mmCIF file of N, CA and C in Angstrom:
data_model
loop_
_atom_site.group_PDB
_atom_site.id
_atom_site.type_symbol
_atom_site.label_atom_id
_atom_site.label_comp_id
_atom_site.label_asym_id
_atom_site.label_seq_id
_atom_site.Cartn_x
_atom_site.Cartn_y
_atom_site.Cartn_z
ATOM 1 N N MET A 6 0.850 -1.158 -0.243
ATOM 2 C CA MET A 6 -0.184 0.006 -0.128
ATOM 3 C C MET A 6 0.793 1.167 -0.181
ATOM 4 N N SER A 7 1.220 1.704 -1.277
ATOM 5 C CA SER A 7 1.820 3.243 -1.491
ATOM 6 C C SER A 7 1.129 4.259 -1.267
ATOM 7 N N ASN A 8 -0.054 4.532 -0.723
ATOM 8 C CA ASN A 8 -0.496 5.332 -0.852
ATOM 9 C C ASN A 8 -2.565 5.287 -0.632
ATOM 10 N N TYR A 9 -3.300 6.245 -0.391
ATOM 11 C CA TYR A 9 -4.356 6.129 -0.286
ATOM 12 C C TYR A 9 -5.283 5.404 -0.693
ATOM 13 N N LEU A 10 -4.982 5.425 -2.300
ATOM 14 C CA LEU A 10 -5.360 4.164 -3.288
ATOM 15 C C LEU A 10 -5.587 3.134 -2.781
ATOM 16 N N GLY A 11 -4.518 2.236 -2.233
ATOM 17 C CA GLY A 11 -4.129 1.168 -1.971
ATOM 18 C C GLY A 11 -5.218 0.832 -1.119
ATOM 19 N N ILE A 12 -4.834 1.758 0.161
ATOM 20 C CA ILE A 12 -5.733 1.411 1.419
ATOM 21 C C ILE A 12 -7.205 1.875 1.199
ATOM 22 N N ALA A 13 -7.805 2.167 0.354
ATOM 23 C CA ALA A 13 -8.887 2.697 0.272
ATOM 24 C C ALA A 13 -9.490 1.287 -0.878
ATOM 25 N N THR A 14 -8.848 0.353 -1.746
ATOM 26 C CA THR A 14 -8.710 -0.810 -2.153
ATOM 27 C C THR A 14 -8.934 -1.613 -1.512
ATOM 28 N N VAL A 15 -8.055 -1.950 -0.418
ATOM 29 C CA VAL A 15 -8.329 -3.078 0.473
ATOM 30 C C VAL A 15 -9.198 -3.069 1.171
ATOM 31 N N THR A 16 -9.442 -1.768 1.698
ATOM 32 C CA THR A 16 -10.684 -1.713 2.692
ATOM 33 C C THR A 16 -11.938 -1.787 1.811
ATOM 34 N N ALA A 17 -12.270 -1.609 0.513
ATOM 35 C CA ALA A 17 -13.583 -2.000 -0.018
ATOM 36 C C ALA A 17 -13.583 -3.020 -0.533
ATOM 37 N N THR A 18 -12.645 -4.059 -0.549
ATOM 38 C CA THR A 18 -12.778 -5.559 -0.490
ATOM 39 C C THR A 18 -13.004 -5.894 0.818
ATOM 40 N N LEU A 19 -12.284 -5.564 1.754
ATOM 41 C CA LEU A 19 -12.523 -6.265 2.846
ATOM 42 C C LEU A 19 -14.191 -6.266 3.179
ATOM 43 N N GLN A 20 -14.193 -5.060 2.805
ATOM 44 C CA GLN A 20 -15.997 -4.495 3.330
ATOM 45 C C GLN A 20 -16.906 -5.365 2.492
ATOM 46 N N ARG A 21 -16.423 -5.462 1.263
ATOM 47 C CA ARG A 21 -17.705 -6.500 0.101
ATOM 48 C C ARG A 21 -17.264 -8.078 1.068
ATOM 49 N N MET A 22 -16.572 -8.569 0.995
ATOM 50 C CA MET A 22 -16.204 -9.720 1.858
ATOM 51 C C MET A 22 -17.027 -10.061 2.786
ATOM 52 N N LEU A 23 -16.588 -9.143 4.099
ATOM 53 C CA LEU A 23 -17.505 -9.202 5.534
ATOM 54 C C LEU A 23 -18.747 -9.214 5.314
ATOM 55 N N GLN A 24 -19.553 -8.219 3.871
ATOM 56 C CA GLN A 24 -20.650 -8.300 3.927
ATOM 57 C C GLN A 24 -21.491 -9.799 3.439
ATOM 58 N N GLN A 25 -20.739 -10.072 2.469
ATOM 59 C CA GLN A 25 -21.183 -11.101 2.064
ATOM 60 C C GLN A 25 -21.521 -12.203 2.769
ATOM 61 N N SER A 26 -20.328 -11.902 3.853
ATOM 62 C CA SER A 26 -20.206 -13.526 4.444
ATOM 63 C C SER A 26 -21.021 -13.226 5.880
ATOM 64 N N VAL A 27 -21.256 -12.207 5.955
ATOM 65 C CA VAL A 27 -22.610 -11.271 7.376
ATOM 66 C C VAL A 27 -23.979 -11.136 7.195
ATOM 67 N N GLN A 28 -24.051 -11.066 5.766
ATOM 68 C CA GLN A 28 -25.602 -11.586 5.056
ATOM 69 C C GLN A 28 -26.406 -13.002 5.689
ATOM 70 N N THR A 29 -25.532 -13.838 5.434
ATOM 71 C CA THR A 29 -25.871 -14.832 5.262
ATOM 72 C C THR A 29 -26.122 -15.693 6.255
ATOM 73 N N ASP A 30 -25.759 -15.146 7.751
ATOM 74 C CA ASP A 30 -25.461 -15.260 8.738
ATOM 75 C C ASP A 30 -26.503 -14.527 9.603
ATOM 76 N N VAL A 31 -26.711 -13.243 9.526
ATOM 77 C CA VAL A 31 -27.418 -11.889 10.512
ATOM 78 C C VAL A 31 -28.348 -11.402 9.191
ATOM 79 N N GLU A 32 -29.587 -11.883 9.677
ATOM 80 C CA GLU A 32 -30.272 -10.875 8.540
ATOM 81 C C GLU A 32 -30.539 -9.420 9.204
ATOM 82 N N GLY A 33 -30.106 -8.763 7.924
ATOM 83 C CA GLY A 33 -30.270 -6.859 8.689
ATOM 84 C C GLY A 33 -28.884 -6.660 8.603
ATOM 85 N N ALA A 34 -27.982 -7.408 9.046
ATOM 86 C CA ALA A 34 -26.770 -6.637 9.760
ATOM 87 C C ALA A 34 -26.107 -6.377 8.002
ATOM 88 N N ARG A 35 -25.221 -4.825 8.048
ATOM 89 C CA ARG A 35 -24.854 -4.114 7.954
ATOM 90 C C ARG A 35 -23.068 -4.149 8.000
ATOM 91 N N VAL A 36 -22.297 -4.271 6.903
ATOM 92 C CA VAL A 36 -20.968 -4.256 7.455
ATOM 93 C C VAL A 36 -20.732 -2.491 6.887
ATOM 94 N N THR A 37 -19.790 -1.542 7.654
ATOM 95 C CA THR A 37 -19.429 -0.134 7.002
ATOM 96 C C THR A 37 -18.021 -0.261 7.487
ATOM 97 N N THR A 38 -17.096 1.236 6.478
ATOM 98 C CA THR A 38 -16.020 1.225 7.082
ATOM 99 C C THR A 38 -15.635 2.347 6.989
ATOM 100 N N SER A 39 -17.061 3.219 8.208
ATOM 101 C CA SER A 39 -16.375 4.555 8.354
ATOM 102 C C SER A 39 -15.901 4.518 9.440
ATOM 103 N N ARG A 40 -15.166 5.869 10.200
ATOM 104 C CA ARG A 40 -14.726 5.549 11.372
ATOM 105 C C ARG A 40 -15.613 5.288 11.767
ATOM 106 N N PRO A 41 -15.259 5.211 13.845
ATOM 107 C CA PRO A 41 -16.311 5.164 14.646
ATOM 108 C C PRO A 41 -16.552 7.162 15.317
ATOM 109 N N GLU A 42 -15.585 7.348 15.520
ATOM 110 C CA GLU A 42 -15.987 8.973 15.337
ATOM 111 C C GLU A 42 -16.726 9.531 14.215
ATOM 112 N N ASN A 43 -17.193 8.846 13.159
ATOM 113 C CA ASN A 43 -17.403 10.074 12.215
ATOM 114 C C ASN A 43 -18.934 8.978 11.572
ATOM 115 N N THR A 44 -19.412 8.401 11.986
ATOM 116 C CA THR A 44 -20.536 7.788 11.848
ATOM 117 C C THR A 44 -21.883 8.387 11.353
ATOM 118 N N GLY A 45 -21.913 9.411 11.721
ATOM 119 C CA GLY A 45 -22.558 10.361 11.390
ATOM 120 C C GLY A 45 -24.157 9.810 11.668
ATOM 121 N N GLU A 46 -24.454 8.823 12.065
ATOM 122 C CA GLU A 46 -25.615 8.056 12.677
ATOM 123 C C GLU A 46 -25.909 8.071 14.365
ATOM 124 N N LEU A 47 -27.043 7.720 14.679
ATOM 125 C CA LEU A 47 -27.030 7.793 16.198
ATOM 126 C C LEU A 47 -27.868 6.836 16.292
ATOM 127 N N GLN A 48 -27.229 5.285 16.451
ATOM 128 C CA GLN A 48 -28.403 4.560 16.842
ATOM 129 C C GLN A 48 -26.643 3.424 16.958
ATOM 130 N N LYS A 49 -27.285 2.122 18.027
ATOM 131 C CA LYS A 49 -26.098 1.370 18.185
ATOM 132 C C LYS A 49 -25.209 0.407 17.636
ATOM 133 N N GLN A 50 -24.494 0.262 17.556
ATOM 134 C CA GLN A 50 -23.301 -0.175 16.499
ATOM 135 C C GLN A 50 -22.251 -1.179 17.503
ATOM 136 N N GLU A 51 -22.088 -2.325 16.678
ATOM 137 C CA GLU A 51 -21.502 -3.236 17.449
ATOM 138 C C GLU A 51 -19.862 -3.191 16.498
ATOM 139 N N LEU A 52 -18.775 -2.927 17.039
ATOM 140 C CA LEU A 52 -17.313 -2.713 16.159
ATOM 141 C C LEU A 52 -17.213 -3.767 16.753
ATOM 142 N N VAL A 53 -16.697 -5.050 15.819
ATOM 143 C CA VAL A 53 -15.783 -6.145 15.634
ATOM 144 C C VAL A 53 -14.336 -5.935 15.076
ATOM 145 N N PHE A 54 -13.554 -6.499 16.110
ATOM 146 C CA PHE A 54 -12.072 -6.408 15.300
ATOM 147 C C PHE A 54 -11.472 -7.822 15.629
ATOM 148 N N THR A 55 -11.316 -8.187 14.208
ATOM 149 C CA THR A 55 -10.097 -9.791 14.433
ATOM 150 C C THR A 55 -9.265 -9.852 14.389
ATOM 151 N N SER A 56 -8.122 -10.577 14.613
ATOM 152 C CA SER A 56 -7.077 -10.787 13.479
ATOM 153 C C SER A 56 -6.758 -12.427 13.719
ATOM 154 N N THR A 57 -5.856 -12.788 12.981
ATOM 155 C CA THR A 57 -5.534 -14.192 12.896
ATOM 156 C C THR A 57 -4.080 -13.981 12.187
ATOM 157 N N ILE A 58 -2.913 -14.487 12.926
ATOM 158 C CA ILE A 58 -1.914 -15.060 12.721
ATOM 159 C C ILE A 58 -1.447 -16.198 12.311
#
């Protein structure tokens, strides 16, 4: 990732992959990629971070 376009591409790809997986398991779930402090929405949100090494 040499610039912001690389980061944006990876972020969008991860969002699409996660959204497809989540939709099959949790009806109405939505995967977003906005910063937690800039969501612009006043609703309950669950932030999930996982990592595998």
